[in-house]
């Protein structure tokens, strides 16, 4: 087993996801502990051009598996290709994003390699030459520090928690083509339905404005959407709002929705059930608007406004508009 840290770069439609850069930051720190370097692997079709950005963010080597069979993500095609590469490259640690893709890929890859996986980790350090990762458990009620016994050590990294290193245009990387090993692909993606035009995915957003049962109906999301637009934010929702059919599931934050860690999370008419908190508790700043002063959301909020969201949210938007136009 070598001592490098391999990042599975994630791209969609030729654009690298932010978590890829965040993982390169983690990889750089861990590589200092393993005595190796940060490397990355890119999979897709026509993706070679992205190697430069990976180099600028700290990858000293970029493996590129560029093949039409990898154009659309498939669990088996990607896992087979990565397992073959890892067998050859022998990294000490493999990092994937705790994204829809990484959550599907990392366990399958780990199983192929006969090792465990530490999923959705929020902190990383080296102890005694081994990775020590911290991951929330029991819907965020506790944190577990886990060490993996097998090699390589596979972990997924929660997006938006780790800082991404600033790009350094003077940095370059060795680019090494690596073959695609499609194998038998028994399940394939037939269609990808994107978010509505102009909508920001909550999992990627820096700012989220969320609505819950308190918005009262589909039309009640209007002030939430309007504030989100002003702040260039994504629109989130509680499960109650999604189950009521007021907004699509793609917007749901929580245990059975998406896990988000934006810089700012504004919860409007959301009570703060444990299953909702599980998805947003690690947000950097939380603002809650709720007419019930006893609502549990106020326990995790940095700023709380007790009031009717239909009065408060438009006022907030007015203030933000004024501030942003200064
Ligand atoms: C296995 C499991 C998984 C789950 N997964 C999720 C999940 O992923 N995400 C999730 O969100 N939930 C999830 N839930 C559901 C969760 O338990 C709660 O039922 C849900 O989060 C409640 O949503 P809410 O806060 O919008 O509604 P409520 O709990 O009904 O709260 C509505 C809030 O709005 C306030 N309000 C009402 N009107 C106004 C107004 N005009 N102005 C201001 N405030 C107002 C009320 O005071 C209240 O606090 C899950 C539950 C289970 C059992």
mmCIF file of C-alpha atoms and ligand atoms in Angstrom:
data_model
loop_
_atom_site.group_PDB
_atom_site.id
_atom_site.type_symbol
_atom_site.label_atom_id
_atom_site.label_comp_id
_atom_site.label_asym_id
_atom_site.label_seq_id
_atom_site.Cartn_x
_atom_site.Cartn_y
_atom_site.Cartn_z
ATOM 1 C CA UNK A 1 0.000 0.000 0.000
ATOM 2 C CA UNK A 2 1.366 3.392 -0.977
ATOM 3 C CA UNK A 3 0.965 6.649 0.898
ATOM 4 C CA UNK A 4 -0.944 8.905 -1.479
ATOM 5 C CA UNK A 5 -4.450 10.274 -0.964
ATOM 6 C CA UNK A 6 -6.707 9.815 -3.987
ATOM 7 C CA UNK A 7 -9.687 12.122 -4.563
ATOM 8 C CA UNK A 8 -12.485 10.905 -6.816
ATOM 9 C CA UNK A 9 -13.237 14.140 -8.675
ATOM 10 C CA UNK A 10 -16.907 14.751 -9.313
ATOM 11 C CA UNK A 11 -18.082 16.608 -12.366
ATOM 12 C CA UNK A 12 -21.448 17.097 -13.952
ATOM 13 C CA UNK A 13 -21.717 18.247 -17.569
ATOM 14 C CA UNK A 14 -18.030 19.128 -17.625
ATOM 15 C CA UNK A 15 -18.156 21.301 -14.500
ATOM 16 C CA UNK A 16 -16.303 20.187 -11.370
ATOM 17 C CA UNK A 17 -18.383 20.163 -8.201
ATOM 18 C CA UNK A 18 -17.196 22.370 -5.368
ATOM 19 C CA UNK A 19 -16.827 19.358 -3.061
ATOM 20 C CA UNK A 20 -14.011 18.134 -5.334
ATOM 21 C CA UNK A 21 -11.912 21.147 -4.370
ATOM 22 C CA UNK A 22 -12.880 20.756 -0.723
ATOM 23 C CA UNK A 23 -11.697 17.126 -0.895
ATOM 24 C CA UNK A 24 -8.406 18.227 -2.425
ATOM 25 C CA UNK A 25 -7.905 20.492 0.596
ATOM 26 C CA UNK A 26 -8.498 17.526 2.935
ATOM 27 C CA UNK A 27 -6.266 15.324 0.786
ATOM 28 C CA UNK A 28 -3.416 17.849 0.986
ATOM 29 C CA UNK A 29 -3.594 17.923 4.780
ATOM 30 C CA UNK A 30 -3.854 14.142 5.106
ATOM 31 C CA UNK A 31 -1.054 13.561 2.607
ATOM 32 C CA UNK A 32 1.251 15.573 4.857
ATOM 33 C CA UNK A 33 0.477 12.937 7.510
ATOM 34 C CA UNK A 34 0.872 9.910 5.233
ATOM 35 C CA UNK A 35 4.071 11.257 3.699
ATOM 36 C CA UNK A 36 2.502 11.081 0.237
ATOM 37 C CA UNK A 37 0.739 13.485 -2.072
ATOM 38 C CA UNK A 38 -2.775 14.437 -3.061
ATOM 39 C CA UNK A 39 -3.901 12.876 -6.323
ATOM 40 C CA UNK A 40 -7.184 12.916 -8.199
ATOM 41 C CA UNK A 41 -9.051 10.742 -10.656
ATOM 42 C CA UNK A 42 -11.432 12.121 -13.250
ATOM 43 C CA UNK A 43 -14.020 9.910 -14.908
ATOM 44 C CA UNK A 44 -16.238 10.838 -17.831
ATOM 45 C CA UNK A 45 -16.167 11.528 -21.537
ATOM 46 C CA UNK A 46 -14.220 14.554 -22.792
ATOM 47 C CA UNK A 47 -13.234 15.555 -19.265
ATOM 48 C CA UNK A 48 -9.437 15.724 -19.653
ATOM 49 C CA UNK A 49 -9.557 19.523 -19.763
ATOM 50 C CA UNK A 50 -10.562 19.602 -16.094
ATOM 51 C CA UNK A 51 -7.224 18.153 -14.952
ATOM 52 C CA UNK A 52 -5.730 21.626 -14.829
ATOM 53 C CA UNK A 53 -8.230 22.882 -12.254
ATOM 54 C CA UNK A 54 -7.507 19.825 -10.097
ATOM 55 C CA UNK A 55 -3.774 20.552 -10.310
ATOM 56 C CA UNK A 56 -4.326 24.176 -9.333
ATOM 57 C CA UNK A 57 -6.202 23.006 -6.235
ATOM 58 C CA UNK A 58 -3.425 20.697 -5.114
ATOM 59 C CA UNK A 59 -3.478 17.405 -7.064
ATOM 60 C CA UNK A 60 0.065 16.444 -7.993
ATOM 61 C CA UNK A 61 -1.166 13.714 -10.324
ATOM 62 C CA UNK A 62 -4.456 13.358 -12.170
ATOM 63 C CA UNK A 63 -5.601 10.019 -13.506
ATOM 64 C CA UNK A 64 -8.027 10.497 -16.371
ATOM 65 C CA UNK A 65 -10.448 7.750 -17.382
ATOM 66 C CA UNK A 66 -11.907 9.341 -20.482
ATOM 67 C CA UNK A 67 -14.279 7.049 -22.305
ATOM 68 C CA UNK A 68 -17.783 7.193 -23.833
ATOM 69 C CA UNK A 69 -18.879 4.372 -21.466
ATOM 70 C CA UNK A 70 -18.238 6.757 -18.559
ATOM 71 C CA UNK A 71 -20.121 9.724 -20.071
ATOM 72 C CA UNK A 72 -23.075 9.147 -17.736
ATOM 73 C CA UNK A 73 -22.456 7.953 -14.205
ATOM 74 C CA UNK A 74 -23.123 4.264 -13.645
ATOM 75 C CA UNK A 75 -22.375 2.594 -10.314
ATOM 76 C CA UNK A 76 -20.809 -0.443 -11.924
ATOM 77 C CA UNK A 77 -18.826 1.281 -14.687
ATOM 78 C CA UNK A 78 -17.335 3.818 -12.290
ATOM 79 C CA UNK A 79 -16.686 1.306 -9.487
ATOM 80 C CA UNK A 80 -15.032 -1.180 -11.866
ATOM 81 C CA UNK A 81 -12.798 1.508 -13.362
ATOM 82 C CA UNK A 82 -11.816 2.855 -9.953
ATOM 83 C CA UNK A 83 -11.181 -0.575 -8.448
ATOM 84 C CA UNK A 84 -8.773 -1.365 -11.307
ATOM 85 C CA UNK A 85 -6.993 1.984 -10.912
ATOM 86 C CA UNK A 86 -6.744 1.671 -7.129
ATOM 87 C CA UNK A 87 -5.327 -1.844 -7.493
ATOM 88 C CA UNK A 88 -2.511 -0.340 -9.540
ATOM 89 C CA UNK A 89 -2.010 3.051 -7.878
ATOM 90 C CA UNK A 90 -2.311 1.701 -4.303
ATOM 91 C CA UNK A 91 -3.388 4.910 -2.518
ATOM 92 C CA UNK A 92 -3.465 4.865 1.281
ATOM 93 C CA UNK A 93 -6.732 6.835 1.412
ATOM 94 C CA UNK A 94 -9.548 7.288 -1.123
ATOM 95 C CA UNK A 95 -11.984 10.203 -0.777
ATOM 96 C CA UNK A 96 -15.329 10.655 -2.520
ATOM 97 C CA UNK A 97 -17.967 13.348 -1.970
ATOM 98 C CA UNK A 98 -20.921 12.512 0.289
ATOM 99 C CA UNK A 99 -23.085 13.472 -2.680
ATOM 100 C CA UNK A 100 -25.745 11.457 -4.497
ATOM 101 C CA UNK A 101 -22.971 10.005 -6.672
ATOM 102 C CA UNK A 102 -20.400 9.451 -3.924
ATOM 103 C CA UNK A 103 -22.933 7.869 -1.576
ATOM 104 C CA UNK A 104 -23.740 5.336 -4.277
ATOM 105 C CA UNK A 105 -20.198 4.818 -5.476
ATOM 106 C CA UNK A 106 -18.039 4.682 -2.328
ATOM 107 C CA UNK A 107 -19.705 1.689 -0.609
ATOM 108 C CA UNK A 108 -19.756 -0.289 -3.861
ATOM 109 C CA UNK A 109 -16.111 0.518 -4.475
ATOM 110 C CA UNK A 110 -15.160 -0.334 -0.883
ATOM 111 C CA UNK A 111 -16.992 -3.660 -1.145
ATOM 112 C CA UNK A 112 -15.112 -4.452 -4.350
ATOM 113 C CA UNK A 113 -11.843 -3.674 -2.590
ATOM 114 C CA UNK A 114 -12.915 -5.701 0.462
ATOM 115 C CA UNK A 115 -12.596 -2.740 2.837
ATOM 116 C CA UNK A 116 -14.905 -0.573 4.955
ATOM 117 C CA UNK A 117 -16.055 2.973 4.311
ATOM 118 C CA UNK A 118 -16.480 5.933 6.659
ATOM 119 C CA UNK A 119 -19.388 7.865 5.230
ATOM 120 C CA UNK A 120 -20.435 11.519 5.385
ATOM 121 C CA UNK A 121 -17.401 12.637 7.395
ATOM 122 C CA UNK A 122 -17.080 16.195 8.630
ATOM 123 C CA UNK A 123 -13.535 16.164 10.086
ATOM 124 C CA UNK A 124 -10.344 14.335 9.293
ATOM 125 C CA UNK A 125 -7.026 13.841 11.019
ATOM 126 C CA UNK A 126 -4.213 11.321 11.080
ATOM 127 C CA UNK A 127 -3.497 9.299 14.192
ATOM 128 C CA UNK A 128 -0.731 6.745 14.350
ATOM 129 C CA UNK A 129 -0.427 6.820 10.575
ATOM 130 C CA UNK A 130 -4.135 5.982 10.122
ATOM 131 C CA UNK A 131 -7.074 8.140 9.134
ATOM 132 C CA UNK A 132 -9.304 9.203 12.021
ATOM 133 C CA UNK A 133 -12.582 10.525 10.644
ATOM 134 C CA UNK A 134 -15.493 12.178 12.451
ATOM 135 C CA UNK A 135 -19.019 11.473 11.258
ATOM 136 C CA UNK A 136 -22.431 12.466 12.607
ATOM 137 C CA UNK A 137 -24.575 9.510 13.699
ATOM 138 C CA UNK A 138 -28.154 9.074 14.973
ATOM 139 C CA UNK A 139 -29.369 11.895 12.735
ATOM 140 C CA UNK A 140 -26.654 14.233 14.019
ATOM 141 C CA UNK A 141 -27.329 13.655 17.735
ATOM 142 C CA UNK A 142 -23.823 12.301 18.289
ATOM 143 C CA UNK A 143 -20.468 12.327 16.555
ATOM 144 C CA UNK A 144 -18.503 9.122 16.017
ATOM 145 C CA UNK A 145 -14.760 9.106 15.464
ATOM 146 C CA UNK A 146 -13.926 6.138 13.304
ATOM 147 C CA UNK A 147 -10.742 4.444 12.180
ATOM 148 C CA UNK A 148 -10.752 2.081 9.250
ATOM 149 C CA UNK A 149 -8.762 -1.105 9.578
ATOM 150 C CA UNK A 150 -8.498 -2.140 5.912
ATOM 151 C CA UNK A 151 -6.442 -0.632 3.099
ATOM 152 C CA UNK A 152 -7.121 1.576 1.305
ATOM 153 C CA UNK A 153 -9.109 3.647 3.779
ATOM 154 C CA UNK A 154 -12.236 4.886 1.965
ATOM 155 C CA UNK A 155 -14.221 7.870 3.229
ATOM 156 C CA UNK A 156 -16.861 10.225 1.894
ATOM 157 C CA UNK A 157 -16.643 13.939 2.630
ATOM 158 C CA UNK A 158 -19.740 15.995 3.489
ATOM 159 C CA UNK A 159 -19.946 18.917 1.045
ATOM 160 C CA UNK A 160 -19.621 22.516 2.237
ATOM 161 C CA UNK A 161 -17.870 21.698 5.520
ATOM 162 C CA UNK A 162 -14.201 21.753 4.550
ATOM 163 C CA UNK A 163 -12.629 24.880 3.064
ATOM 164 C CA UNK A 164 -11.514 24.595 -0.545
ATOM 165 C CA UNK A 165 -7.901 25.681 -1.105
ATOM 166 C CA UNK A 166 -7.478 28.790 -3.232
ATOM 167 C CA UNK A 167 -6.388 27.863 -6.765
ATOM 168 C CA UNK A 168 -2.733 28.433 -7.581
ATOM 169 C CA UNK A 169 -2.272 28.910 -11.323
ATOM 170 C CA UNK A 170 1.415 28.009 -11.086
ATOM 171 C CA UNK A 171 0.656 24.453 -9.949
ATOM 172 C CA UNK A 172 0.704 21.634 -12.480
ATOM 173 C CA UNK A 173 0.081 17.902 -12.301
ATOM 174 C CA UNK A 174 1.203 14.804 -14.127
ATOM 175 C CA UNK A 175 -1.739 13.589 -16.160
ATOM 176 C CA UNK A 176 -1.972 9.831 -16.547
ATOM 177 C CA UNK A 177 -4.625 8.228 -18.743
ATOM 178 C CA UNK A 178 -6.255 5.237 -17.114
ATOM 179 C CA UNK A 179 -8.462 2.709 -18.897
ATOM 180 C CA UNK A 180 -12.221 2.538 -18.444
ATOM 181 C CA UNK A 181 -13.280 -0.886 -17.215
ATOM 182 C CA UNK A 182 -16.982 -0.987 -17.909
ATOM 183 C CA UNK A 183 -17.473 -4.694 -17.135
ATOM 184 C CA UNK A 184 -21.089 -5.753 -17.103
ATOM 185 C CA UNK A 185 -23.292 -2.769 -16.453
ATOM 186 C CA UNK A 186 -26.581 -4.185 -15.186
ATOM 187 C CA UNK A 187 -28.211 -0.868 -14.320
ATOM 188 C CA UNK A 188 -27.994 2.257 -16.386
ATOM 189 C CA UNK A 189 -29.234 5.792 -15.994
ATOM 190 C CA UNK A 190 -31.891 6.422 -18.615
ATOM 191 C CA UNK A 191 -32.740 10.012 -17.837
ATOM 192 C CA UNK A 192 -31.462 12.865 -15.684
ATOM 193 C CA UNK A 193 -34.092 15.395 -14.709
ATOM 194 C CA UNK A 194 -32.424 18.635 -13.685
ATOM 195 C CA UNK A 195 -33.768 21.183 -11.242
ATOM 196 C CA UNK A 196 -36.098 23.741 -12.749
ATOM 197 C CA UNK A 197 -34.465 26.412 -14.861
ATOM 198 C CA UNK A 198 -32.441 28.837 -12.767
ATOM 199 C CA UNK A 199 -33.038 26.859 -9.578
ATOM 200 C CA UNK A 200 -30.087 26.244 -7.296
ATOM 201 C CA UNK A 201 -29.710 22.763 -5.818
ATOM 202 C CA UNK A 202 -29.945 22.924 -2.011
ATOM 203 C CA UNK A 203 -27.034 20.497 -1.711
ATOM 204 C CA UNK A 204 -24.769 22.985 -3.525
ATOM 205 C CA UNK A 205 -26.073 26.281 -2.212
ATOM 206 C CA UNK A 206 -24.253 28.789 -0.007
ATOM 207 C CA UNK A 207 -27.537 30.245 1.167
ATOM 208 C CA UNK A 208 -30.843 28.402 1.631
ATOM 209 C CA UNK A 209 -34.258 29.829 2.442
ATOM 210 C CA UNK A 210 -36.550 27.011 3.561
ATOM 211 C CA UNK A 211 -40.266 26.802 4.121
ATOM 212 C CA UNK A 212 -42.196 24.364 6.274
ATOM 213 C CA UNK A 213 -45.798 23.577 7.142
ATOM 214 C CA UNK A 214 -46.045 27.154 8.425
ATOM 215 C CA UNK A 215 -46.226 28.472 4.838
ATOM 216 C CA UNK A 216 -49.710 26.943 4.747
ATOM 217 C CA UNK A 217 -49.868 25.816 1.116
ATOM 218 C CA UNK A 218 -48.070 25.903 -2.240
ATOM 219 C CA UNK A 219 -48.753 29.634 -2.643
ATOM 220 C CA UNK A 220 -47.265 30.256 0.794
ATOM 221 C CA UNK A 221 -43.848 29.531 -0.694
ATOM 222 C CA UNK A 222 -44.060 32.811 -2.669
ATOM 223 C CA UNK A 223 -42.336 34.996 -0.011
ATOM 224 C CA UNK A 224 -39.773 32.219 0.631
ATOM 225 C CA UNK A 225 -38.968 31.978 -3.089
ATOM 226 C CA UNK A 226 -38.834 35.741 -3.421
ATOM 227 C CA UNK A 227 -36.352 36.112 -0.546
ATOM 228 C CA UNK A 228 -34.311 33.245 -2.009
ATOM 229 C CA UNK A 229 -34.185 35.038 -5.352
ATOM 230 C CA UNK A 230 -32.978 38.255 -3.750
ATOM 231 C CA UNK A 231 -30.241 36.375 -1.886
ATOM 232 C CA UNK A 232 -29.371 34.163 -4.890
ATOM 233 C CA UNK A 233 -30.239 31.301 -2.587
ATOM 234 C CA UNK A 234 -31.732 27.856 -3.015
ATOM 235 C CA UNK A 235 -35.257 27.079 -1.815
ATOM 236 C CA UNK A 236 -35.427 24.345 0.807
ATOM 237 C CA UNK A 237 -38.367 22.664 2.489
ATOM 238 C CA UNK A 238 -39.334 20.485 5.405
ATOM 239 C CA UNK A 239 -40.787 17.078 4.825
ATOM 240 C CA UNK A 240 -44.191 18.276 5.969
ATOM 241 C CA UNK A 241 -44.289 20.743 3.067
ATOM 242 C CA UNK A 242 -43.042 18.109 0.622
ATOM 243 C CA UNK A 243 -45.467 15.426 1.840
ATOM 244 C CA UNK A 244 -48.314 17.902 1.475
ATOM 245 C CA UNK A 245 -47.341 18.238 -2.199
ATOM 246 C CA UNK A 246 -46.541 21.965 -1.915
ATOM 247 C CA UNK A 247 -43.014 21.570 -3.312
ATOM 248 C CA UNK A 248 -40.957 18.794 -4.930
ATOM 249 C CA UNK A 249 -38.884 16.329 -2.927
ATOM 250 C CA UNK A 250 -35.635 17.641 -4.486
ATOM 251 C CA UNK A 251 -36.002 20.608 -2.099
ATOM 252 C CA UNK A 252 -36.391 18.523 1.072
ATOM 253 C CA UNK A 253 -33.785 19.005 3.763
ATOM 254 C CA UNK A 254 -33.342 16.419 6.485
ATOM 255 C CA UNK A 255 -32.860 12.810 7.349
ATOM 256 C CA UNK A 256 -34.848 11.579 4.354
ATOM 257 C CA UNK A 257 -33.966 14.593 2.228
ATOM 258 C CA UNK A 258 -30.658 16.315 1.573
ATOM 259 C CA UNK A 259 -27.929 17.145 4.056
ATOM 260 C CA UNK A 260 -26.856 20.738 3.631
ATOM 261 C CA UNK A 261 -24.159 22.912 5.165
ATOM 262 C CA UNK A 262 -24.698 26.387 3.720
ATOM 263 C CA UNK A 263 -23.182 29.556 5.141
ATOM 264 C CA UNK A 264 -26.695 30.799 5.877
ATOM 265 C CA UNK A 265 -29.884 28.769 6.448
ATOM 266 C CA UNK A 266 -33.141 30.667 6.921
ATOM 267 C CA UNK A 267 -35.934 28.433 8.236
ATOM 268 C CA UNK A 268 -39.420 29.881 7.807
ATOM 269 C CA UNK A 269 -42.369 28.190 9.485
ATOM 270 C CA UNK A 270 -40.320 25.099 10.342
ATOM 271 C CA UNK A 271 -40.631 23.705 13.871
ATOM 272 C CA UNK A 272 -37.173 22.103 13.993
ATOM 273 C CA UNK A 273 -37.965 18.390 14.331
ATOM 274 C CA UNK A 274 -34.891 16.235 14.903
ATOM 275 C CA UNK A 275 -35.215 14.741 11.407
ATOM 276 C CA UNK A 276 -35.102 18.228 9.872
ATOM 277 C CA UNK A 277 -32.200 19.320 12.072
ATOM 278 C CA UNK A 278 -30.290 16.221 10.947
ATOM 279 C CA UNK A 279 -30.042 17.766 7.500
ATOM 280 C CA UNK A 280 -29.144 21.361 8.359
ATOM 281 C CA UNK A 281 -27.709 21.558 11.878
ATOM 282 C CA UNK A 282 -24.169 21.984 10.585
ATOM 283 C CA UNK A 283 -25.127 25.142 8.643
ATOM 284 C CA UNK A 284 -22.782 27.981 9.592
ATOM 285 C CA UNK A 285 -25.453 30.546 10.505
ATOM 286 C CA UNK A 286 -29.069 29.567 11.147
ATOM 287 C CA UNK A 287 -31.930 32.072 11.185
ATOM 288 C CA UNK A 288 -35.385 30.930 12.265
ATOM 289 C CA UNK A 289 -38.683 32.689 11.663
ATOM 290 C CA UNK A 290 -41.505 31.103 13.619
ATOM 291 C CA UNK A 291 -44.571 32.416 15.382
ATOM 292 C CA UNK A 292 -44.147 29.960 18.261
ATOM 293 C CA UNK A 293 -41.427 31.179 20.674
ATOM 294 C CA UNK A 294 -41.162 27.601 22.016
ATOM 295 C CA UNK A 295 -40.385 26.065 18.605
ATOM 296 C CA UNK A 296 -37.313 23.789 18.922
ATOM 297 C CA UNK A 297 -35.720 25.400 15.857
ATOM 298 C CA UNK A 298 -34.826 28.361 18.104
ATOM 299 C CA UNK A 299 -32.506 26.062 20.098
ATOM 300 C CA UNK A 300 -30.185 25.664 17.113
ATOM 301 C CA UNK A 301 -30.743 29.103 15.581
ATOM 302 C CA UNK A 302 -28.071 31.804 15.826
ATOM 303 C CA UNK A 303 -30.775 34.396 15.194
ATOM 304 C CA UNK A 304 -34.450 33.899 15.892
ATOM 305 C CA UNK A 305 -37.406 36.043 14.904
ATOM 306 C CA UNK A 306 -40.707 35.294 16.639
ATOM 307 C CA UNK A 307 -43.413 36.380 14.256
ATOM 308 C CA UNK A 308 -45.633 35.572 11.313
ATOM 309 C CA UNK A 309 -43.469 34.616 8.360
ATOM 310 C CA UNK A 310 -45.829 36.392 5.961
ATOM 311 C CA UNK A 311 -44.953 39.659 7.704
ATOM 312 C CA UNK A 312 -41.335 38.939 8.631
ATOM 313 C CA UNK A 313 -40.024 37.385 5.405
ATOM 314 C CA UNK A 314 -41.064 40.312 3.116
ATOM 315 C CA UNK A 315 -39.548 42.732 5.653
ATOM 316 C CA UNK A 316 -36.313 40.746 5.680
ATOM 317 C CA UNK A 317 -36.272 40.787 1.899
ATOM 318 C CA UNK A 318 -36.770 44.546 1.854
ATOM 319 C CA UNK A 319 -33.839 45.019 4.236
ATOM 320 C CA UNK A 320 -31.588 42.628 2.299
ATOM 321 C CA UNK A 321 -32.485 44.377 -0.959
ATOM 322 C CA UNK A 322 -31.522 47.706 0.532
ATOM 323 C CA UNK A 323 -28.258 46.316 1.924
ATOM 324 C CA UNK A 324 -27.353 44.526 -1.292
ATOM 325 C CA UNK A 325 -27.968 47.616 -3.408
ATOM 326 C CA UNK A 326 -25.583 49.731 -1.287
HETATM 327 C C1 LIG B 1 -38.246 8.571 9.585
HETATM 328 C C2 LIG B 1 -38.565 10.031 9.452
HETATM 329 C C3 LIG B 1 -37.831 10.806 8.560
HETATM 330 C C4 LIG B 1 -38.099 12.163 8.432
HETATM 331 N N1 LIG B 1 -37.344 12.920 7.572
HETATM 332 C C5 LIG B 1 -37.547 14.245 7.521
HETATM 333 C C6 LIG B 1 -36.742 15.075 6.681
HETATM 334 O O1 LIG B 1 -35.863 14.614 5.934
HETATM 335 N N2 LIG B 1 -36.953 16.403 6.703
HETATM 336 C C7 LIG B 1 -37.928 16.978 7.484
HETATM 337 O O2 LIG B 1 -38.061 18.201 7.452
HETATM 338 N N3 LIG B 1 -38.709 16.220 8.252
HETATM 339 C C8 LIG B 1 -38.562 14.871 8.278
HETATM 340 N N4 LIG B 1 -39.396 14.108 9.046
HETATM 341 C C9 LIG B 1 -40.602 14.748 9.625
HETATM 342 C C10 LIG B 1 -40.361 15.500 10.908
HETATM 343 O O3 LIG B 1 -40.501 14.623 12.009
HETATM 344 C C11 LIG B 1 -41.383 16.622 11.055
HETATM 345 O O4 LIG B 1 -42.683 16.081 10.989
HETATM 346 C C12 LIG B 1 -41.273 17.717 10.001
HETATM 347 O O5 LIG B 1 -39.948 18.151 9.903
HETATM 348 C C13 LIG B 1 -42.168 18.874 10.390
HETATM 349 O O6 LIG B 1 -42.123 19.833 9.385
HETATM 350 P P1 LIG B 1 -42.430 21.360 9.710
HETATM 351 O O7 LIG B 1 -41.452 21.854 10.725
HETATM 352 O O8 LIG B 1 -42.541 22.077 8.428
HETATM 353 O O9 LIG B 1 -43.909 21.265 10.309
HETATM 354 P P2 LIG B 1 -44.436 21.485 11.809
HETATM 355 O O10 LIG B 1 -43.698 20.636 12.764
HETATM 356 O O11 LIG B 1 -45.918 21.346 11.739
HETATM 357 O O12 LIG B 1 -44.039 22.974 12.123
HETATM 358 C C14 LIG B 1 -44.597 24.072 11.493
HETATM 359 C C15 LIG B 1 -44.067 25.289 12.226
HETATM 360 O O13 LIG B 1 -44.497 26.445 11.556
HETATM 361 C C16 LIG B 1 -44.813 27.431 12.535
HETATM 362 N N5 LIG B 1 -45.766 28.337 11.867
HETATM 363 C C17 LIG B 1 -47.039 28.098 11.480
HETATM 364 N N6 LIG B 1 -47.543 29.174 10.834
HETATM 365 C C18 LIG B 1 -46.569 30.126 10.851
HETATM 366 C C19 LIG B 1 -46.489 31.441 10.350
HETATM 367 N N7 LIG B 1 -47.497 32.007 9.671
HETATM 368 N N8 LIG B 1 -45.351 32.122 10.547
HETATM 369 C C20 LIG B 1 -44.291 31.576 11.216
HETATM 370 N N9 LIG B 1 -44.318 30.323 11.712
HETATM 371 C C21 LIG B 1 -45.442 29.606 11.514
HETATM 372 C C22 LIG B 1 -45.400 26.671 13.691
HETATM 373 O O14 LIG B 1 -45.243 27.404 14.895
HETATM 374 C C23 LIG B 1 -44.547 25.408 13.682
HETATM 375 O O15 LIG B 1 -43.412 25.530 14.505
HETATM 376 C C24 LIG B 1 -39.150 12.744 9.188
HETATM 377 C C25 LIG B 1 -39.873 11.964 10.071
HETATM 378 C C26 LIG B 1 -39.600 10.623 10.210
HETATM 379 C C27 LIG B 1 -40.401 9.817 11.180
#
